[in-house]
C-alpha atoms as a PDB file:
ATOM      1  CA  UNK A   1      -7.952 -12.984 -22.272  1.00  0.00           C
ATOM      2  CA  UNK A   2      -7.044  -9.601 -23.615  1.00  0.00           C
ATOM      3  CA  UNK A   3      -4.745  -9.672 -26.618  1.00  0.00           C
ATOM      4  CA  UNK A   4      -2.122  -7.297 -25.260  1.00  0.00           C
ATOM      5  CA  UNK A   5       0.086  -7.615 -28.338  1.00  0.00           C
ATOM      6  CA  UNK A   6      -2.280  -5.285 -30.148  1.00  0.00           C
ATOM      7  CA  UNK A   7      -2.551  -2.754 -27.359  1.00  0.00           C
ATOM      8  CA  UNK A   8      -0.904   0.654 -27.371  1.00  0.00           C
ATOM      9  CA  UNK A   9       0.559   1.256 -23.911  1.00  0.00           C
ATOM     10  CA  UNK A  10       1.334   4.439 -22.049  1.00  0.00           C
ATOM     11  CA  UNK A  11       3.417   4.475 -18.871  1.00  0.00           C
ATOM     12  CA  UNK A  12       2.032   6.673 -16.138  1.00  0.00           C
ATOM     13  CA  UNK A  13       3.498   7.683 -12.776  1.00  0.00           C
ATOM     14  CA  UNK A  14       2.872   6.035  -9.468  1.00  0.00           C
ATOM     15  CA  UNK A  15       1.369   8.748  -8.084  1.00  0.00           C
ATOM     16  CA  UNK A  16     -18.561   7.659  -4.969  1.00  0.00           C
ATOM     17  CA  UNK A  17     -23.464   6.321  -4.141  1.00  0.00           C
ATOM     18  CA  UNK A  18     -27.153   6.576  -4.887  1.00  0.00           C
ATOM     19  CA  UNK A  19     -29.512   4.318  -6.817  1.00  0.00           C
ATOM     20  CA  UNK A  20     -27.358   1.229  -6.345  1.00  0.00           C
ATOM     21  CA  UNK A  21     -28.148  -2.451  -6.692  1.00  0.00           C
ATOM     22  CA  UNK A  22     -30.278  -3.945  -3.972  1.00  0.00           C
ATOM     23  CA  UNK A  23     -27.573  -6.345  -2.778  1.00  0.00           C
ATOM     24  CA  UNK A  24     -24.598  -4.008  -3.130  1.00  0.00           C
ATOM     25  CA  UNK A  25     -23.097  -2.079  -0.267  1.00  0.00           C
ATOM     26  CA  UNK A  26     -23.828   1.657  -0.469  1.00  0.00           C
ATOM     27  CA  UNK A  27     -21.521   4.533   0.340  1.00  0.00           C
ATOM     28  CA  UNK A  28     -23.790   7.558   0.389  1.00  0.00           C
ATOM     29  CA  UNK A  29     -21.263   9.954   1.853  1.00  0.00           C
ATOM     30  CA  UNK A  30     -19.106  10.215  -1.271  1.00  0.00           C
ATOM     31  CA  UNK A  31     -21.721  10.723  -3.969  1.00  0.00           C
ATOM     32  CA  UNK A  32     -23.705  13.630  -5.276  1.00  0.00           C
ATOM     33  CA  UNK A  33     -26.692  13.175  -7.543  1.00  0.00           C
ATOM     34  CA  UNK A  34     -26.853  14.408 -11.099  1.00  0.00           C
ATOM     35  CA  UNK A  35     -28.978  17.506 -11.422  1.00  0.00           C
ATOM     36  CA  UNK A  36     -28.267  18.965 -14.825  1.00  0.00           C
ATOM     37  CA  UNK A  37     -25.231  20.848 -13.497  1.00  0.00           C
ATOM     38  CA  UNK A  38     -23.099  19.877 -16.483  1.00  0.00           C
ATOM     39  CA  UNK A  39     -20.745  17.720 -14.451  1.00  0.00           C
ATOM     40  CA  UNK A  40     -19.667  14.320 -15.718  1.00  0.00           C
ATOM     41  CA  UNK A  41     -21.609  11.559 -13.975  1.00  0.00           C
ATOM     42  CA  UNK A  42     -19.460   8.461 -13.430  1.00  0.00           C
ATOM     43  CA  UNK A  43     -20.860   5.175 -12.179  1.00  0.00           C
ATOM     44  CA  UNK A  44     -18.094   3.100 -10.567  1.00  0.00           C
ATOM     45  CA  UNK A  45     -18.493  -0.470  -9.310  1.00  0.00           C
ATOM     46  CA  UNK A  46     -15.678  -1.701  -7.065  1.00  0.00           C
ATOM     47  CA  UNK A  47     -14.870  -5.361  -6.433  1.00  0.00           C
ATOM     48  CA  UNK A  48     -15.089  -4.959  -2.668  1.00  0.00           C
ATOM     49  CA  UNK A  49     -12.781  -4.174   0.237  1.00  0.00           C
ATOM     50  CA  UNK A  50     -10.950  -7.463   0.547  1.00  0.00           C
ATOM     51  CA  UNK A  51      -7.443  -6.063   0.982  1.00  0.00           C
ATOM     52  CA  UNK A  52      -5.312  -3.040   1.777  1.00  0.00           C
ATOM     53  CA  UNK A  53      -4.671  -2.665  -1.952  1.00  0.00           C
ATOM     54  CA  UNK A  54      -8.375  -2.503  -2.709  1.00  0.00           C
ATOM     55  CA  UNK A  55      -9.023   0.071   0.017  1.00  0.00           C
ATOM     56  CA  UNK A  56      -6.225   2.255  -1.359  1.00  0.00           C
ATOM     57  CA  UNK A  57      -7.642   1.884  -4.859  1.00  0.00           C
ATOM     58  CA  UNK A  58     -11.112   2.947  -3.683  1.00  0.00           C
ATOM     59  CA  UNK A  59      -9.695   5.963  -1.847  1.00  0.00           C
ATOM     60  CA  UNK A  60      -7.774   6.949  -4.975  1.00  0.00           C
ATOM     61  CA  UNK A  61     -10.872   6.779  -7.187  1.00  0.00           C
ATOM     62  CA  UNK A  62     -13.005   8.779  -4.759  1.00  0.00           C
ATOM     63  CA  UNK A  63     -10.365  11.459  -4.208  1.00  0.00           C
ATOM     64  CA  UNK A  64      -9.635  11.819  -7.921  1.00  0.00           C
ATOM     65  CA  UNK A  65     -13.342  12.091  -8.793  1.00  0.00           C
ATOM     66  CA  UNK A  66     -13.768  14.830  -6.193  1.00  0.00           C
ATOM     67  CA  UNK A  67     -10.690  16.641  -7.479  1.00  0.00           C
ATOM     68  CA  UNK A  68     -11.998  16.429 -11.053  1.00  0.00           C
ATOM     69  CA  UNK A  69     -15.423  17.702 -10.038  1.00  0.00           C
ATOM     70  CA  UNK A  70     -17.313  14.626 -11.232  1.00  0.00           C
ATOM     71  CA  UNK A  71     -20.561  13.317  -9.793  1.00  0.00           C
ATOM     72  CA  UNK A  72     -19.457   9.866  -8.626  1.00  0.00           C
ATOM     73  CA  UNK A  73     -21.916   7.053  -8.033  1.00  0.00           C
ATOM     74  CA  UNK A  74     -20.034   4.342  -6.161  1.00  0.00           C
ATOM     75  CA  UNK A  75     -20.944   0.770  -5.281  1.00  0.00           C
ATOM     76  CA  UNK A  76     -19.098  -1.966  -3.385  1.00  0.00           C
ATOM     77  CA  UNK A  77     -19.883  -5.381  -4.886  1.00  0.00           C
ATOM     78  CA  UNK A  78     -18.615  -7.241  -1.808  1.00  0.00           C
ATOM     79  CA  UNK A  79     -16.747  -9.622  -4.159  1.00  0.00           C
ATOM     80  CA  UNK A  80     -19.984 -10.871  -5.738  1.00  0.00           C
ATOM     81  CA  UNK A  81     -20.432 -10.677  -9.500  1.00  0.00           C
ATOM     82  CA  UNK A  82     -24.228 -10.552  -9.227  1.00  0.00           C
ATOM     83  CA  UNK A  83     -23.968  -7.381  -7.110  1.00  0.00           C
ATOM     84  CA  UNK A  84     -21.688  -5.796  -9.663  1.00  0.00           C
ATOM     85  CA  UNK A  85     -23.963  -6.632 -12.590  1.00  0.00           C
ATOM     86  CA  UNK A  86     -26.950  -5.195 -10.702  1.00  0.00           C
ATOM     87  CA  UNK A  87     -25.026  -2.000  -9.957  1.00  0.00           C
ATOM     88  CA  UNK A  88     -24.021  -1.593 -13.609  1.00  0.00           C
ATOM     89  CA  UNK A  89     -27.636  -2.080 -14.686  1.00  0.00           C
ATOM     90  CA  UNK A  90     -28.643   0.572 -12.164  1.00  0.00           C
ATOM     91  CA  UNK A  91     -26.131   2.976 -13.707  1.00  0.00           C
ATOM     92  CA  UNK A  92     -27.542   2.222 -17.156  1.00  0.00           C
ATOM     93  CA  UNK A  93     -31.062   2.979 -15.926  1.00  0.00           C
ATOM     94  CA  UNK A  94     -29.867   6.236 -14.380  1.00  0.00           C
ATOM     95  CA  UNK A  95     -28.236   7.252 -17.645  1.00  0.00           C
ATOM     96  CA  UNK A  96     -24.771   8.042 -16.288  1.00  0.00           C
ATOM     97  CA  UNK A  97     -22.197   9.453 -18.707  1.00  0.00           C
ATOM     98  CA  UNK A  98     -19.569   6.741 -18.217  1.00  0.00           C
ATOM     99  CA  UNK A  99     -19.456   3.404 -16.374  1.00  0.00           C
ATOM    100  CA  UNK A 100     -16.213   2.106 -14.873  1.00  0.00           C
ATOM    101  CA  UNK A 101     -15.717  -1.095 -12.949  1.00  0.00           C
ATOM    102  CA  UNK A 102     -13.082  -3.487 -11.672  1.00  0.00           C
ATOM    103  CA  UNK A 103     -14.457  -6.933 -12.567  1.00  0.00           C
ATOM    104  CA  UNK A 104     -14.782  -9.546  -9.841  1.00  0.00           C
ATOM    105  CA  UNK A 105     -14.023 -12.309 -12.381  1.00  0.00           C
ATOM    106  CA  UNK A 106     -13.111 -12.340 -16.064  1.00  0.00           C
ATOM    107  CA  UNK A 107     -16.177 -14.028 -17.565  1.00  0.00           C
ATOM    108  CA  UNK A 108     -19.928 -13.450 -17.618  1.00  0.00           C
ATOM    109  CA  UNK A 109     -20.083  -9.790 -18.649  1.00  0.00           C
ATOM    110  CA  UNK A 110     -21.314  -9.839 -22.256  1.00  0.00           C
ATOM    111  CA  UNK A 111     -25.014  -9.381 -21.530  1.00  0.00           C
ATOM    112  CA  UNK A 112     -24.720  -6.341 -19.259  1.00  0.00           C
ATOM    113  CA  UNK A 113     -22.019  -4.730 -21.425  1.00  0.00           C
ATOM    114  CA  UNK A 114     -24.283  -5.102 -24.459  1.00  0.00           C
ATOM    115  CA  UNK A 115     -27.020  -3.322 -22.500  1.00  0.00           C
ATOM    116  CA  UNK A 116     -24.652  -0.426 -21.817  1.00  0.00           C
ATOM    117  CA  UNK A 117     -23.593  -0.267 -25.457  1.00  0.00           C
ATOM    118  CA  UNK A 118     -27.237  -0.230 -26.591  1.00  0.00           C
ATOM    119  CA  UNK A 119     -27.743   2.874 -24.427  1.00  0.00           C
ATOM    120  CA  UNK A 120     -24.535   4.410 -25.808  1.00  0.00           C
ATOM    121  CA  UNK A 121     -22.876   4.500 -22.386  1.00  0.00           C
ATOM    122  CA  UNK A 122     -19.120   3.882 -22.683  1.00  0.00           C
ATOM    123  CA  UNK A 123     -17.533   1.404 -20.293  1.00  0.00           C
ATOM    124  CA  UNK A 124     -13.989   1.602 -18.911  1.00  0.00           C
ATOM    125  CA  UNK A 125     -12.340  -1.325 -17.137  1.00  0.00           C
ATOM    126  CA  UNK A 126     -10.082  -0.587 -14.189  1.00  0.00           C
ATOM    127  CA  UNK A 127      -7.434  -2.812 -12.632  1.00  0.00           C
ATOM    128  CA  UNK A 128      -8.792  -6.096 -14.047  1.00  0.00           C
ATOM    129  CA  UNK A 129      -9.567  -7.411 -17.518  1.00  0.00           C
ATOM    130  CA  UNK A 130     -12.528  -9.385 -18.855  1.00  0.00           C
ATOM    131  CA  UNK A 131     -13.039 -12.053 -21.491  1.00  0.00           C
ATOM    132  CA  UNK A 132     -15.716 -11.000 -23.941  1.00  0.00           C
ATOM    133  CA  UNK A 133     -16.941 -12.019 -27.377  1.00  0.00           C
ATOM    134  CA  UNK A 134     -16.725  -8.402 -28.551  1.00  0.00           C
ATOM    135  CA  UNK A 135     -13.924  -6.107 -27.348  1.00  0.00           C
ATOM    136  CA  UNK A 136     -15.876  -3.071 -28.589  1.00  0.00           C
ATOM    137  CA  UNK A 137     -18.146  -3.544 -25.554  1.00  0.00           C
ATOM    138  CA  UNK A 138     -15.609  -1.592 -23.495  1.00  0.00           C
ATOM    139  CA  UNK A 139     -13.360   1.323 -24.389  1.00  0.00           C
ATOM    140  CA  UNK A 140     -10.128   0.610 -22.553  1.00  0.00           C
ATOM    141  CA  UNK A 141      -8.473  -0.961 -19.533  1.00  0.00           C
ATOM    142  CA  UNK A 142      -6.600   1.157 -16.989  1.00  0.00           C
ATOM    143  CA  UNK A 143      -4.464  -1.212 -14.957  1.00  0.00           C
ATOM    144  CA  UNK A 144      -1.439  -3.440 -14.616  1.00  0.00           C
ATOM    145  CA  UNK A 145       0.077  -6.293 -16.590  1.00  0.00           C
ATOM    146  CA  UNK A 146      -0.569  -9.148 -14.161  1.00  0.00           C
ATOM    147  CA  UNK A 147       1.266 -11.716 -16.274  1.00  0.00           C
ATOM    148  CA  UNK A 148       4.358  -9.522 -16.172  1.00  0.00           C
ATOM    149  CA  UNK A 149       3.950  -9.258 -12.389  1.00  0.00           C
ATOM    150  CA  UNK A 150       3.954 -13.052 -12.153  1.00  0.00           C
ATOM    151  CA  UNK A 151       7.100 -13.225 -14.271  1.00  0.00           C
ATOM    152  CA  UNK A 152       8.775 -10.592 -12.107  1.00  0.00           C
ATOM    153  CA  UNK A 153       7.831 -12.574  -8.996  1.00  0.00           C
ATOM    154  CA  UNK A 154       9.592 -15.586 -10.483  1.00  0.00           C
ATOM    155  CA  UNK A 155      12.710 -13.602 -11.369  1.00  0.00           C
ATOM    156  CA  UNK A 156      12.888 -11.880  -7.986  1.00  0.00           C
ATOM    157  CA  UNK A 157      12.543 -15.269  -6.269  1.00  0.00           C
ATOM    158  CA  UNK A 158      15.777 -16.223  -8.015  1.00  0.00           C
ATOM    159  CA  UNK A 159      17.477 -13.293  -6.272  1.00  0.00           C
ATOM    160  CA  UNK A 160      15.862 -14.151  -2.935  1.00  0.00           C
ATOM    161  CA  UNK A 161      17.104 -17.738  -3.137  1.00  0.00           C
ATOM    162  CA  UNK A 162      20.592 -16.586  -4.078  1.00  0.00           C
ATOM    163  CA  UNK A 163      20.703 -14.068  -1.241  1.00  0.00           C
ATOM    164  CA  UNK A 164      19.513 -16.701   1.241  1.00  0.00           C
ATOM    165  CA  UNK A 165      22.167 -19.147   0.018  1.00  0.00           C
ATOM    166  CA  UNK A 166      19.498 -21.747  -0.660  1.00  0.00           C
ATOM    167  CA  UNK A 167      20.676 -25.065  -2.057  1.00  0.00           C
ATOM    168  CA  UNK A 168      18.572 -27.984  -3.232  1.00  0.00           C
ATOM    169  CA  UNK A 169      14.958 -28.360  -4.360  1.00  0.00           C
ATOM    170  CA  UNK A 170      12.603 -25.394  -4.125  1.00  0.00           C
ATOM    171  CA  UNK A 171       9.227 -26.537  -2.822  1.00  0.00           C
ATOM    172  CA  UNK A 172       6.712 -23.785  -3.416  1.00  0.00           C
ATOM    173  CA  UNK A 173       3.337 -23.176  -1.815  1.00  0.00           C
ATOM    174  CA  UNK A 174       1.186 -20.833  -3.898  1.00  0.00           C
ATOM    175  CA  UNK A 175      -1.596 -18.727  -2.397  1.00  0.00           C
ATOM    176  CA  UNK A 176      -3.830 -17.861  -5.348  1.00  0.00           C
ATOM    177  CA  UNK A 177      -6.151 -14.902  -5.613  1.00  0.00           C
ATOM    178  CA  UNK A 178      -9.907 -15.139  -6.139  1.00  0.00           C
ATOM    179  CA  UNK A 179     -10.785 -18.022  -8.452  1.00  0.00           C
ATOM    180  CA  UNK A 180     -11.598 -16.703 -11.931  1.00  0.00           C
ATOM    181  CA  UNK A 181     -10.173 -13.220 -11.291  1.00  0.00           C
ATOM    182  CA  UNK A 182      -7.733 -11.809 -13.841  1.00  0.00           C
ATOM    183  CA  UNK A 183      -4.862 -11.167 -11.391  1.00  0.00           C
ATOM    184  CA  UNK A 184      -5.081 -14.712 -10.017  1.00  0.00           C
ATOM    185  CA  UNK A 185      -5.068 -16.294 -13.477  1.00  0.00           C
ATOM    186  CA  UNK A 186      -2.365 -14.110 -14.961  1.00  0.00           C
ATOM    187  CA  UNK A 187       0.009 -13.926 -11.983  1.00  0.00           C
ATOM    188  CA  UNK A 188       0.013 -17.722 -11.781  1.00  0.00           C
ATOM    189  CA  UNK A 189       0.603 -17.912 -15.527  1.00  0.00           C
ATOM    190  CA  UNK A 190       3.552 -15.508 -15.501  1.00  0.00           C
ATOM    191  CA  UNK A 191       5.202 -17.207 -12.525  1.00  0.00           C
ATOM    192  CA  UNK A 192       4.849 -20.619 -14.162  1.00  0.00           C
ATOM    193  CA  UNK A 193       6.405 -19.308 -17.373  1.00  0.00           C
ATOM    194  CA  UNK A 194       9.596 -18.503 -15.458  1.00  0.00           C
ATOM    195  CA  UNK A 195       9.502 -21.867 -13.689  1.00  0.00           C
ATOM    196  CA  UNK A 196       9.046 -23.839 -16.898  1.00  0.00           C
ATOM    197  CA  UNK A 197      11.670 -21.883 -18.813  1.00  0.00           C
ATOM    198  CA  UNK A 198      14.441 -21.698 -16.225  1.00  0.00           C
ATOM    199  CA  UNK A 199      13.703 -23.981 -13.275  1.00  0.00           C
ATOM    200  CA  UNK A 200      11.889 -27.062 -14.516  1.00  0.00           C
ATOM    201  CA  UNK A 201      14.338 -29.325 -12.697  1.00  0.00           C
ATOM    202  CA  UNK A 202      14.624 -27.614  -9.304  1.00  0.00           C
ATOM    203  CA  UNK A 203      11.403 -25.632  -8.640  1.00  0.00           C
ATOM    204  CA  UNK A 204       8.073 -27.277  -7.980  1.00  0.00           C
ATOM    205  CA  UNK A 205       4.723 -25.911  -6.829  1.00  0.00           C
ATOM    206  CA  UNK A 206       3.790 -28.650  -4.380  1.00  0.00           C
ATOM    207  CA  UNK A 207       0.514 -27.105  -3.206  1.00  0.00           C
ATOM    208  CA  UNK A 208      -1.680 -24.294  -4.546  1.00  0.00           C
ATOM    209  CA  UNK A 209      -5.056 -22.981  -3.419  1.00  0.00           C
ATOM    210  CA  UNK A 210      -7.052 -19.761  -3.382  1.00  0.00           C
ATOM    211  CA  UNK A 211      -6.944 -17.526  -0.334  1.00  0.00           C
ATOM    212  CA  UNK A 212      -9.426 -15.161  -2.016  1.00  0.00           C
ATOM    213  CA  UNK A 213      -7.009 -12.202  -1.718  1.00  0.00           C
ATOM    214  CA  UNK A 214      -7.858 -11.856   1.992  1.00  0.00           C
ATOM    215  CA  UNK A 215      -5.690 -11.923   5.095  1.00  0.00           C
ATOM    216  CA  UNK A 216      -8.016 -14.419   6.791  1.00  0.00           C
ATOM    217  CA  UNK A 217      -7.953 -16.642   3.716  1.00  0.00           C
ATOM    218  CA  UNK A 218      -4.161 -16.577   3.589  1.00  0.00           C
ATOM    219  CA  UNK A 219      -3.928 -17.554   7.256  1.00  0.00           C
ATOM    220  CA  UNK A 220      -6.406 -20.413   6.954  1.00  0.00           C
ATOM    221  CA  UNK A 221      -5.019 -21.879   3.741  1.00  0.00           C
ATOM    222  CA  UNK A 222      -1.387 -21.591   4.845  1.00  0.00           C
ATOM    223  CA  UNK A 223      -2.213 -23.497   8.039  1.00  0.00           C
ATOM    224  CA  UNK A 224      -3.609 -26.294   5.874  1.00  0.00           C
ATOM    225  CA  UNK A 225      -0.559 -26.147   3.584  1.00  0.00           C
ATOM    226  CA  UNK A 226       1.790 -26.638   6.528  1.00  0.00           C
ATOM    227  CA  UNK A 227      -0.140 -29.664   7.712  1.00  0.00           C
ATOM    228  CA  UNK A 228      -0.162 -31.362   4.317  1.00  0.00           C
ATOM    229  CA  UNK A 229       3.267 -30.162   3.142  1.00  0.00           C
ATOM    230  CA  UNK A 230       5.400 -29.256   6.177  1.00  0.00           C
ATOM    231  CA  UNK A 231       8.581 -29.199   4.074  1.00  0.00           C
ATOM    232  CA  UNK A 232       7.627 -26.252   1.826  1.00  0.00           C
ATOM    233  CA  UNK A 233      10.425 -23.701   1.802  1.00  0.00           C
ATOM    234  CA  UNK A 234       8.955 -20.952  -0.418  1.00  0.00           C
ATOM    235  CA  UNK A 235       5.625 -19.148  -0.412  1.00  0.00           C
ATOM    236  CA  UNK A 236       4.427 -17.258  -3.485  1.00  0.00           C
ATOM    237  CA  UNK A 237       1.386 -15.184  -2.516  1.00  0.00           C
ATOM    238  CA  UNK A 238      -0.660 -13.382  -5.152  1.00  0.00           C
ATOM    239  CA  UNK A 239      -1.049 -10.410  -2.815  1.00  0.00           C
ATOM    240  CA  UNK A 240       0.420  -8.968   0.372  1.00  0.00           C
ATOM    241  CA  UNK A 241      -2.666  -9.498   2.511  1.00  0.00           C
ATOM    242  CA  UNK A 242      -2.619 -13.252   1.955  1.00  0.00           C
ATOM    243  CA  UNK A 243       1.114 -13.271   2.698  1.00  0.00           C
ATOM    244  CA  UNK A 244       0.548 -11.408   5.958  1.00  0.00           C
ATOM    245  CA  UNK A 245      -2.151 -13.870   6.957  1.00  0.00           C
ATOM    246  CA  UNK A 246       0.151 -16.752   6.035  1.00  0.00           C
ATOM    247  CA  UNK A 247       2.903 -15.321   8.238  1.00  0.00           C
ATOM    248  CA  UNK A 248       0.661 -15.799  11.275  1.00  0.00           C
ATOM    249  CA  UNK A 249       0.239 -19.491  10.463  1.00  0.00           C
ATOM    250  CA  UNK A 250       3.938 -19.935   9.735  1.00  0.00           C
ATOM    251  CA  UNK A 251       4.842 -18.457  13.115  1.00  0.00           C
ATOM    252  CA  UNK A 252       2.158 -20.517  14.856  1.00  0.00           C
ATOM    253  CA  UNK A 253       3.804 -23.622  13.377  1.00  0.00           C
ATOM    254  CA  UNK A 254       7.110 -22.649  15.005  1.00  0.00           C
ATOM    255  CA  UNK A 255       8.788 -21.585  11.757  1.00  0.00           C
ATOM    256  CA  UNK A 256      10.406 -18.259  10.863  1.00  0.00           C
ATOM    257  CA  UNK A 257       8.824 -16.443   7.893  1.00  0.00           C
ATOM    258  CA  UNK A 258      11.469 -14.993   5.620  1.00  0.00           C
ATOM    259  CA  UNK A 259      14.022 -17.590   6.763  1.00  0.00           C
ATOM    260  CA  UNK A 260      12.562 -21.074   7.124  1.00  0.00           C
ATOM    261  CA  UNK A 261      10.013 -20.204   4.457  1.00  0.00           C
ATOM    262  CA  UNK A 262      11.054 -17.547   1.957  1.00  0.00           C
ATOM    263  CA  UNK A 263       8.157 -15.311   0.912  1.00  0.00           C
ATOM    264  CA  UNK A 264       7.522 -13.394  -2.302  1.00  0.00           C
ATOM    265  CA  UNK A 265       4.263 -11.493  -2.731  1.00  0.00           C
ATOM    266  CA  UNK A 266       2.656  -8.906  -4.980  1.00  0.00           C
ATOM    267  CA  UNK A 267       1.143  -5.468  -4.260  1.00  0.00           C
ATOM    268  CA  UNK A 268       3.293  -3.189  -2.107  1.00  0.00           C
ATOM    269  CA  UNK A 269       0.811  -2.038   0.534  1.00  0.00           C
ATOM    270  CA  UNK A 270       2.045  -0.462   3.759  1.00  0.00           C
ATOM    271  CA  UNK A 271       1.598  -3.584   5.897  1.00  0.00           C
ATOM    272  CA  UNK A 272       3.526  -5.569   3.310  1.00  0.00           C
ATOM    273  CA  UNK A 273       6.452  -3.169   3.549  1.00  0.00           C
ATOM    274  CA  UNK A 274       6.327  -3.325   7.340  1.00  0.00           C
ATOM    275  CA  UNK A 275       6.515  -7.128   7.188  1.00  0.00           C
ATOM    276  CA  UNK A 276       9.386  -6.868   4.732  1.00  0.00           C
ATOM    277  CA  UNK A 277      11.256  -4.367   6.940  1.00  0.00           C
ATOM    278  CA  UNK A 278      10.912  -6.923   9.758  1.00  0.00           C
ATOM    279  CA  UNK A 279      12.419  -9.624   7.558  1.00  0.00           C
ATOM    280  CA  UNK A 280       9.203 -11.632   7.314  1.00  0.00           C
ATOM    281  CA  UNK A 281       8.592 -11.024   3.594  1.00  0.00           C
ATOM    282  CA  UNK A 282      11.654 -11.310   1.372  1.00  0.00           C
ATOM    283  CA  UNK A 283      10.457  -9.469  -1.722  1.00  0.00           C
ATOM    284  CA  UNK A 284       7.420  -7.688  -3.126  1.00  0.00           C
ATOM    285  CA  UNK A 285       6.438  -7.031  -6.722  1.00  0.00           C
ATOM    286  CA  UNK A 286       4.589  -3.738  -6.826  1.00  0.00           C
ATOM    287  CA  UNK A 287       1.067  -3.377  -8.197  1.00  0.00           C
ATOM    288  CA  UNK A 288       0.080   0.274  -8.061  1.00  0.00           C
ATOM    289  CA  UNK A 289      -3.444   0.906  -6.679  1.00  0.00           C
ATOM    290  CA  UNK A 290      -3.449   4.662  -7.283  1.00  0.00           C
ATOM    291  CA  UNK A 291      -5.422   4.506 -10.522  1.00  0.00           C
ATOM    292  CA  UNK A 292      -7.896   7.300  -9.741  1.00  0.00           C
ATOM    293  CA  UNK A 293      -6.187  10.203 -11.570  1.00  0.00           C
ATOM    294  CA  UNK A 294      -5.545   8.094 -14.679  1.00  0.00           C
ATOM    295  CA  UNK A 295      -9.139   6.856 -14.653  1.00  0.00           C
ATOM    296  CA  UNK A 296     -10.543  10.398 -14.434  1.00  0.00           C
ATOM    297  CA  UNK A 297      -8.374  11.524 -17.347  1.00  0.00           C
ATOM    298  CA  UNK A 298      -9.663   8.615 -19.423  1.00  0.00           C
ATOM    299  CA  UNK A 299     -13.281   9.290 -18.423  1.00  0.00           C
ATOM    300  CA  UNK A 300     -13.026  12.902 -19.590  1.00  0.00           C
ATOM    301  CA  UNK A 301     -11.495  11.888 -22.912  1.00  0.00           C
ATOM    302  CA  UNK A 302     -14.178   9.249 -23.435  1.00  0.00           C
ATOM    303  CA  UNK A 303     -16.954  11.728 -22.569  1.00  0.00           C
ATOM    304  CA  UNK A 304     -15.452  14.243 -24.991  1.00  0.00           C
ATOM    305  CA  UNK A 305     -15.268  11.649 -27.753  1.00  0.00           C
ATOM    306  CA  UNK A 306     -11.468  11.542 -27.859  1.00  0.00           C
ATOM    307  CA  UNK A 307      -9.495   8.444 -28.806  1.00  0.00           C
ATOM    308  CA  UNK A 308      -7.744   6.670 -25.943  1.00  0.00           C
ATOM    309  CA  UNK A 309      -5.147   3.924 -25.818  1.00  0.00           C
ATOM    310  CA  UNK A 310      -6.597   0.434 -25.766  1.00  0.00           C
ATOM    311  CA  UNK A 311      -4.658  -0.405 -22.603  1.00  0.00           C
ATOM    312  CA  UNK A 312      -3.163   2.123 -20.183  1.00  0.00           C
ATOM    313  CA  UNK A 313      -0.517   0.460 -18.045  1.00  0.00           C
ATOM    314  CA  UNK A 314       0.848   1.585 -14.690  1.00  0.00           C
ATOM    315  CA  UNK A 315       4.556   1.908 -13.984  1.00  0.00           C
ATOM    316  CA  UNK A 316       5.709  -0.436 -11.238  1.00  0.00           C
ATOM    317  CA  UNK A 317       8.788  -1.825  -9.519  1.00  0.00           C
ATOM    318  CA  UNK A 318      10.138  -4.588  -7.306  1.00  0.00           C
ATOM    319  CA  UNK A 319      11.396  -4.446  -3.717  1.00  0.00           C
ATOM    320  CA  UNK A 320      13.551  -6.711  -1.541  1.00  0.00           C
ATOM    321  CA  UNK A 321      14.179  -6.717   2.200  1.00  0.00           C
ATOM    322  CA  UNK A 322      17.162  -4.385   2.080  1.00  0.00           C
ATOM    323  CA  UNK A 323      15.048  -1.758   0.284  1.00  0.00           C
ATOM    324  CA  UNK A 324      12.096  -1.908   2.637  1.00  0.00           C
ATOM    325  CA  UNK A 325      13.175   0.576   5.294  1.00  0.00           C
ATOM    326  CA  UNK A 326      14.136   3.155   2.694  1.00  0.00           C
ATOM    327  CA  UNK A 327      10.941   2.651   0.718  1.00  0.00           C
ATOM    328  CA  UNK A 328       8.464   2.546   3.610  1.00  0.00           C
ATOM    329  CA  UNK A 329       8.407   6.258   4.553  1.00  0.00           C
ATOM    330  CA  UNK A 330       7.626   7.289   0.956  1.00  0.00           C
ATOM    331  CA  UNK A 331       4.711   4.908   0.417  1.00  0.00           C
ATOM    332  CA  UNK A 332       1.263   6.458   0.389  1.00  0.00           C
ATOM    333  CA  UNK A 333      -0.674   3.212   0.489  1.00  0.00           C
END
């Protein structure tokens, strides 16, 4: 994983498709072709559209590129690494100025990143990190500290349990994100750190499985959880969409989400806040999707040959039920 101890961090405020891979989804309406007009040409490969967070992130990138006057070439990998690698190779062939992508998983990128480096095309990671044998294969990461989000989820669960007056063992069901993806790995790691340090005797993850960051996945997996472990009393979901899907299964089982099963999730999308305002989600750890403006600033600096921080981190917060109604009207995603 990335060695964040050596990164310089900068807090920033919370504030797109031609010539793509054969298997990747195209979005021709948000892209203009390069024609020697002097504009920066940015090739951006998105993970997919698996969640409300991802859709907001895509909208932010497209809007910021338009605002900056860049020629954006956008591809949707549909959550398949092979599509993303093909799209990046297409950008290399086209000779774009900068490549940015949000990696589907953390491993398996060395070959294509070496191809980009050989053509002197800088690569910027967004949202998610990669594991690579040579960190010079990419310039920087613009995103969140997922391990810290997992830790914050653990600490806010302490407050949720206290507020609910919960006594006795805490039996946790964990809905993991996409297997091999940085947020899934690191959020689980951070949450477990809090468990091991402070709650080794009273908290236990009794069941854990990927819901692939999707609402449908969360619903299906939670239904299975309730059959195999009907006595779970806490759900930790790696994103809001899985939590919202899980709520449907909890209600179908005759239980009350937010009461019979306390729920902590990560993201802070609109539907998550609605569920929290209804008392169905107890707390949310924010992960800011509005990375477009920060990404465009980094792209310009990279194109101009300026030095950038090794890791640019978003500023985020935490929310509980009693904050939801106040927070909801101000959310833009």
